[in-house]
Short mmCIF file of C-alpha atoms in Angstrom, two decimals:
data_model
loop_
_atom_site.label_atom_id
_atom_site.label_comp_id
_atom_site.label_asym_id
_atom_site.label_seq_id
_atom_site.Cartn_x
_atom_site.Cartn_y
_atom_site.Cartn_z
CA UNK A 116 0.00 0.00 0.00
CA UNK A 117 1.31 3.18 -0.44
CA UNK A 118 2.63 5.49 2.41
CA UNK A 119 3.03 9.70 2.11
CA UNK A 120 6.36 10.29 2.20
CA UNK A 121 9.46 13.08 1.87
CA UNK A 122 13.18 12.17 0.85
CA UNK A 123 15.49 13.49 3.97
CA UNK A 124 18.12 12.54 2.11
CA UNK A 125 19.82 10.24 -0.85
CA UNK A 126 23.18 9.51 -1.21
CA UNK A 127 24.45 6.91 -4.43
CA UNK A 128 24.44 3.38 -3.82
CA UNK A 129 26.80 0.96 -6.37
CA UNK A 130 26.07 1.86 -10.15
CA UNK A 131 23.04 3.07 -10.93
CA UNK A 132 21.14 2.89 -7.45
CA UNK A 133 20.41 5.06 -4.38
CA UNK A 134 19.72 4.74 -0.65
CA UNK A 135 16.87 6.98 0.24
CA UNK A 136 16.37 8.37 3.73
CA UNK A 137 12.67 8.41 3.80
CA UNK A 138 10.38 10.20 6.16
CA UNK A 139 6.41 8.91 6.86
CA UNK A 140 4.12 8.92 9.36
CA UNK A 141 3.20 5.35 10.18
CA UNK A 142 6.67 4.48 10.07
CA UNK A 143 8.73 7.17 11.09
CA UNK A 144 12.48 7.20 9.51
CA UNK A 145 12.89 4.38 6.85
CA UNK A 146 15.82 3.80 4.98
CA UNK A 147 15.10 1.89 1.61
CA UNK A 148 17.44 1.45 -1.96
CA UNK A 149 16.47 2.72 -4.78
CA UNK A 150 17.13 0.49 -8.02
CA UNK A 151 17.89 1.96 -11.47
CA UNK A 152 17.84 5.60 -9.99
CA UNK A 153 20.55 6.85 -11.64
CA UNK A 154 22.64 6.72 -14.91
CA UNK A 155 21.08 7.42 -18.56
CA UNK A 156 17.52 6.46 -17.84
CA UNK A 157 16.68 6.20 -14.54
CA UNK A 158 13.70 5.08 -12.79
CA UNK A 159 11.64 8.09 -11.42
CA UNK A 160 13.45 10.99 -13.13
CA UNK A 161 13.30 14.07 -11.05
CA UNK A 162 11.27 12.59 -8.54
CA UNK A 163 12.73 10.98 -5.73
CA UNK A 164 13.89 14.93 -4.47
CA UNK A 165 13.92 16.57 -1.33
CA UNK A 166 10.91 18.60 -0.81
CA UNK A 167 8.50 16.59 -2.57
CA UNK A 168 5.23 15.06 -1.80
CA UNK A 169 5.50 11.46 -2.08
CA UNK A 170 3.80 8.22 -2.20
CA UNK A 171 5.69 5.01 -1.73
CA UNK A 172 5.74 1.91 -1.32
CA UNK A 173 8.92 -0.65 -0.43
CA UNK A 174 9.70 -3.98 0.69
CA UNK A 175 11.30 -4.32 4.61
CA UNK A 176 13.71 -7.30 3.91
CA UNK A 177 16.14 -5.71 7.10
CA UNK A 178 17.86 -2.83 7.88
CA UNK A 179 17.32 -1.16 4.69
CA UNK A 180 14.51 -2.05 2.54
CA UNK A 181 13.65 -2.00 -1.25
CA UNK A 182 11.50 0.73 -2.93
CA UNK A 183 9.07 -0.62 -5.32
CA UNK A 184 6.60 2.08 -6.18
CA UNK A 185 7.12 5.72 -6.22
CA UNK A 186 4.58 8.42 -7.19
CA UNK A 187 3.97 12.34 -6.80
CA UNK A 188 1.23 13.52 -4.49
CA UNK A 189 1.02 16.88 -5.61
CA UNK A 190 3.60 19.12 -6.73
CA UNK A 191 7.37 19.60 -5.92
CA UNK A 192 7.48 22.66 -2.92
CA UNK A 193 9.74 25.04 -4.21
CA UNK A 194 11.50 26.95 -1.44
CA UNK A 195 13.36 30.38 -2.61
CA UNK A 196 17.16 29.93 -2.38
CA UNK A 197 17.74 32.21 0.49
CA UNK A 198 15.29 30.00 2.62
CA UNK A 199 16.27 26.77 1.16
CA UNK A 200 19.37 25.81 3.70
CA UNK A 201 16.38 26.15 6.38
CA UNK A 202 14.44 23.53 4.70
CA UNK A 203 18.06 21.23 4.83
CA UNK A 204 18.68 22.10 8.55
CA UNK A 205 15.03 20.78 9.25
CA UNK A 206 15.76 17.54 7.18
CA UNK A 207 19.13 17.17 9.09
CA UNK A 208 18.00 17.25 12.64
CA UNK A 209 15.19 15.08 11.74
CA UNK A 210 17.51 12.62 10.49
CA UNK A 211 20.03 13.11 13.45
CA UNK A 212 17.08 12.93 15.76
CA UNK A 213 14.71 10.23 14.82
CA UNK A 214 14.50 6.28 15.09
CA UNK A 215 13.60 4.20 12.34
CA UNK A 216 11.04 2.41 11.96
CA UNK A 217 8.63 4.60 15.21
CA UNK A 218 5.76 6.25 13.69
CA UNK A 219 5.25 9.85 13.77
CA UNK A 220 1.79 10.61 12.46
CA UNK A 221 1.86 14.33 13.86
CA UNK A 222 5.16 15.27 13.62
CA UNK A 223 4.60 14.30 10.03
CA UNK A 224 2.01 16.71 9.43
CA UNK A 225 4.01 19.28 11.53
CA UNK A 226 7.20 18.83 9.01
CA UNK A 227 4.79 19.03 5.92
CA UNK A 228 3.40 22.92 7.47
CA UNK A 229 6.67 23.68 8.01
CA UNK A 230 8.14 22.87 4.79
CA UNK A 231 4.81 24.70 3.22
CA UNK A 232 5.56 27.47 5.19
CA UNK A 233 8.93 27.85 4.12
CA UNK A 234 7.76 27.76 0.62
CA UNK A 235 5.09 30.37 0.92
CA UNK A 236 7.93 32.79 2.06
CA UNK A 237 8.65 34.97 -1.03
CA UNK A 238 11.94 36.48 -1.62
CA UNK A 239 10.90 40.00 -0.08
CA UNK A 240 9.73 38.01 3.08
CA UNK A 241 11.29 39.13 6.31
CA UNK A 242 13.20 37.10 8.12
CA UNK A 243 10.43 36.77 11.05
CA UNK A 244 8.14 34.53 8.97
CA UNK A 245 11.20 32.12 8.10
CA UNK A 246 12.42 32.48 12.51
CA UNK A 247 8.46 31.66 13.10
CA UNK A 248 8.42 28.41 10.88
CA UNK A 249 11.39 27.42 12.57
CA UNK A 250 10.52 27.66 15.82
CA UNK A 251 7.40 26.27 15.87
CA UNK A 252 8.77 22.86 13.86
CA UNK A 253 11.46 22.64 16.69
CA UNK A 254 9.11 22.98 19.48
CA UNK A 255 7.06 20.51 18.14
CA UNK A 256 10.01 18.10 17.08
CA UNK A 257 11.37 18.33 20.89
CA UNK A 258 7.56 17.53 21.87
CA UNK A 259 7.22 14.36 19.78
CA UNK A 260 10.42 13.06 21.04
CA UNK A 261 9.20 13.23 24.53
CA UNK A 262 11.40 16.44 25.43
CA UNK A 263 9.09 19.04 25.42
CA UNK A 264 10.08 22.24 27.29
CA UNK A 265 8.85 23.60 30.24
CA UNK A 266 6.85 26.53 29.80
CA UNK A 267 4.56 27.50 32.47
CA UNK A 268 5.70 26.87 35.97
CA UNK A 269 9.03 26.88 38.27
CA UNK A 270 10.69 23.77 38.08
CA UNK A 271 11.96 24.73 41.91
CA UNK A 272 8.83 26.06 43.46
CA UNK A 273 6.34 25.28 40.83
CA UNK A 274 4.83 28.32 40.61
CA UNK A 275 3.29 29.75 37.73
CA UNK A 276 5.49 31.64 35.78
CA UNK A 277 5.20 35.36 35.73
CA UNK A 278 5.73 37.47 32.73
CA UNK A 279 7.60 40.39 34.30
CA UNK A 280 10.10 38.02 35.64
CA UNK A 281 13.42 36.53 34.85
CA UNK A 282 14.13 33.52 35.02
CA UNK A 283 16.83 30.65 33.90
CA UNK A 284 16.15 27.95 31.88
CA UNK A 285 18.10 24.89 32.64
CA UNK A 286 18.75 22.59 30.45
CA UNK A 287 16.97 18.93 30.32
CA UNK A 288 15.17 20.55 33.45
CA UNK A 289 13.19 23.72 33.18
CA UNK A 290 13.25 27.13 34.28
CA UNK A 291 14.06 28.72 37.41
CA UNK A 292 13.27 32.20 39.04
CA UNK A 293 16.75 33.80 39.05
CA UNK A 294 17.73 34.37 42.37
CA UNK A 295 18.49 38.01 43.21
CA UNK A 296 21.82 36.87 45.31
CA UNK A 297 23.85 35.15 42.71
CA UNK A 298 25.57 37.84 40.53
CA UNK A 299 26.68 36.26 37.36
CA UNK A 300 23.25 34.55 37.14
CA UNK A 301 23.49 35.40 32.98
CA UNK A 302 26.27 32.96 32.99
CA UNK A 303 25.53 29.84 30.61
CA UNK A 304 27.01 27.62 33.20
CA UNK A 305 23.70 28.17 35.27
CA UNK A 306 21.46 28.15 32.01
CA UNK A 307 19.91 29.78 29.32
CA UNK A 308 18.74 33.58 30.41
CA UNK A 309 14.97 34.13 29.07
CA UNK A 310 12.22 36.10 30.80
CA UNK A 311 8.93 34.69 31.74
CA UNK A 312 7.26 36.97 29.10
CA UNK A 313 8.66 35.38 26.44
CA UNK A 314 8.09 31.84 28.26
CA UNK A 315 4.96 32.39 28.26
CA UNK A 316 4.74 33.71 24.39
CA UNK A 317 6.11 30.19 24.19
CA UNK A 318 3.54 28.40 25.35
CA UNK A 319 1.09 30.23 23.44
CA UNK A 320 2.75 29.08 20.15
CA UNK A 321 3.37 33.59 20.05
CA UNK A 322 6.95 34.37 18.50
CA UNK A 323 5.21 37.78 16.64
CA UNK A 324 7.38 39.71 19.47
CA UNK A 325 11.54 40.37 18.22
CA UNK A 326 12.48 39.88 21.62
CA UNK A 327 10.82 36.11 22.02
CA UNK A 328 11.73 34.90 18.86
CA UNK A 329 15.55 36.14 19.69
CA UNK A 330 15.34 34.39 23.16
CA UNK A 331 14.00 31.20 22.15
CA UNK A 332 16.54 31.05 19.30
CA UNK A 333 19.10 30.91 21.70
CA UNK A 334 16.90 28.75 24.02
CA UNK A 335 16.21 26.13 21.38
CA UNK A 336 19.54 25.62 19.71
CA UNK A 337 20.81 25.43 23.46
CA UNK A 338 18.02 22.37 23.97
CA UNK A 339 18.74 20.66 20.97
CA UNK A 340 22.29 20.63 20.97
CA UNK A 341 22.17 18.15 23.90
CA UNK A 342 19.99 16.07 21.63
CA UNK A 343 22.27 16.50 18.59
CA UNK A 344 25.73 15.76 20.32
CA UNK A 345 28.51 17.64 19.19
CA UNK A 346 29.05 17.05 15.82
CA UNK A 347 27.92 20.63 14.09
CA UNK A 348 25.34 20.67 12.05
CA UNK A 349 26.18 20.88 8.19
CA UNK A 350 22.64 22.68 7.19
CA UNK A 351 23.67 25.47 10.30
CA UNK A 352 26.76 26.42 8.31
CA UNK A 353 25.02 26.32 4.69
CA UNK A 354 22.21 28.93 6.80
CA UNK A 355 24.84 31.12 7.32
CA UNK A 356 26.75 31.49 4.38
CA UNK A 357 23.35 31.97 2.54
CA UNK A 358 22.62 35.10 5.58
CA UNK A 359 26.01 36.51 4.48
CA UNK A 360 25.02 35.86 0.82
CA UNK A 361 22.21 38.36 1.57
CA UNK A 362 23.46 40.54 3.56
CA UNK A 363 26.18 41.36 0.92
CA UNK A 364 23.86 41.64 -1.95
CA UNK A 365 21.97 44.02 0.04
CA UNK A 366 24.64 46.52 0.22
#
């Protein structure tokens, strides 16, 4: 039966075949090869992309398994250039992130809206709709992985979180009312600085603000780097050569 699907990635397998990294919602991450996929006439031309809605269907014979139907559902997002190393850093830290073979029926749907997002952005977009799509896919990411933040009360005290506070957000914890005494409480060594305001704004899916979509920049790259290990992120680096790229023709 065939499955929705997105290629997270493809990389060449022997002469004329591929192993696809495949992403669905009934059965999460699957890794399958692709026969015939390349060389003069290959099977699927100009399908089997990143960024394109898919239906497939494959054997499971082990570890990898063996594509056997492929089809468009719909037509190929296009994602302008600028925006298009976002769309990669989303693939990567899905791939870097996720299990094979454990379904993820919602975060499915949740990677297809952000990926639609990013293509509705139009080259005179700000960068605020592209930091909003963002956001919102790694909040929900951390959430289907069982790691969703803390958003609403004191991990310490478990109060309710106030807005006009400040508190810090530890990490693989939650956040804490700074206490007044300890002077270098901005140091990362304690946690990430953020004020309840924009903890709140969290919670409330609300990054319209410059100030909470800053702060939870910082606060989810500093969550999912203990999640992603060390090794730096490929798509991160693209993101900011492609921000410099800008910035330059700008001038």
């Amino acid at each position: 039966m065939l499955q929705p699907a997105y290629v997270l990635h493809q990389r060449a397998y022997r002469n004329t075949s591929a192993i696809l990294e495949l992403f669905t919602p009934e059965h999460g991450r699957v890794g399958v090869v692709a026969k015939g996929v390349r060389g003069q006439k290959p099977r699927y031309p100009a399908l089997l992309q990143t960024f394109q809605p898919l239906l497939v269907s494959w054997n499971q014979g082990g570890e990898l398994g063996l594509l056997t139907s492929a089809e468009a559902q719909g037509v190929a997002l296009t994602i302008c250039p600028q925006f298009i190393a976002s769309g990669f850093y989303l693939n990567e830290i899905l791939l870097r992130l996720l299990q094979r073979h454990d379904a993820q029926l919602e975060l499915f749907g949740w990677y297809d809206t952000a990926l639609r997002d990013l293509s509705a952005l139009g080259s005179s977009a700000d960068q605020s709709g592209l930091e909003i799509a963002l956001r919102r896919f790694e909040m929900r990411l951390l959430s289907a992985l069982g790691y969703g933040l803390v958003l609403d009360h004191d991990v310490h005290s478990s109060m309710p979180v106030q807005a006009e506070q400040q508190y810090i957000y530890h990490l693989e914890q939650g956040p804490m009312l700074v206490d007044a005494r300890v002077d270098d409480y901005n140091s990362e060594s304690f946690g990430i600085p953020v004020t309840g305001h924009t903890l709140l704004a969290m919670q409330a899916n609300n990054f319209s603000a410059d100030a909470t979509r800053r702060q939870a920049k910082h606060l989810l790259r500093a969550v999912l780097g203990v999640y992603l290990g060390s090794k730096p992120l490929a798509s991160r680096q693209l993101m900011l050569q492609s921000a410099h790229l800008a910035q330059r023709v700008a001038q």
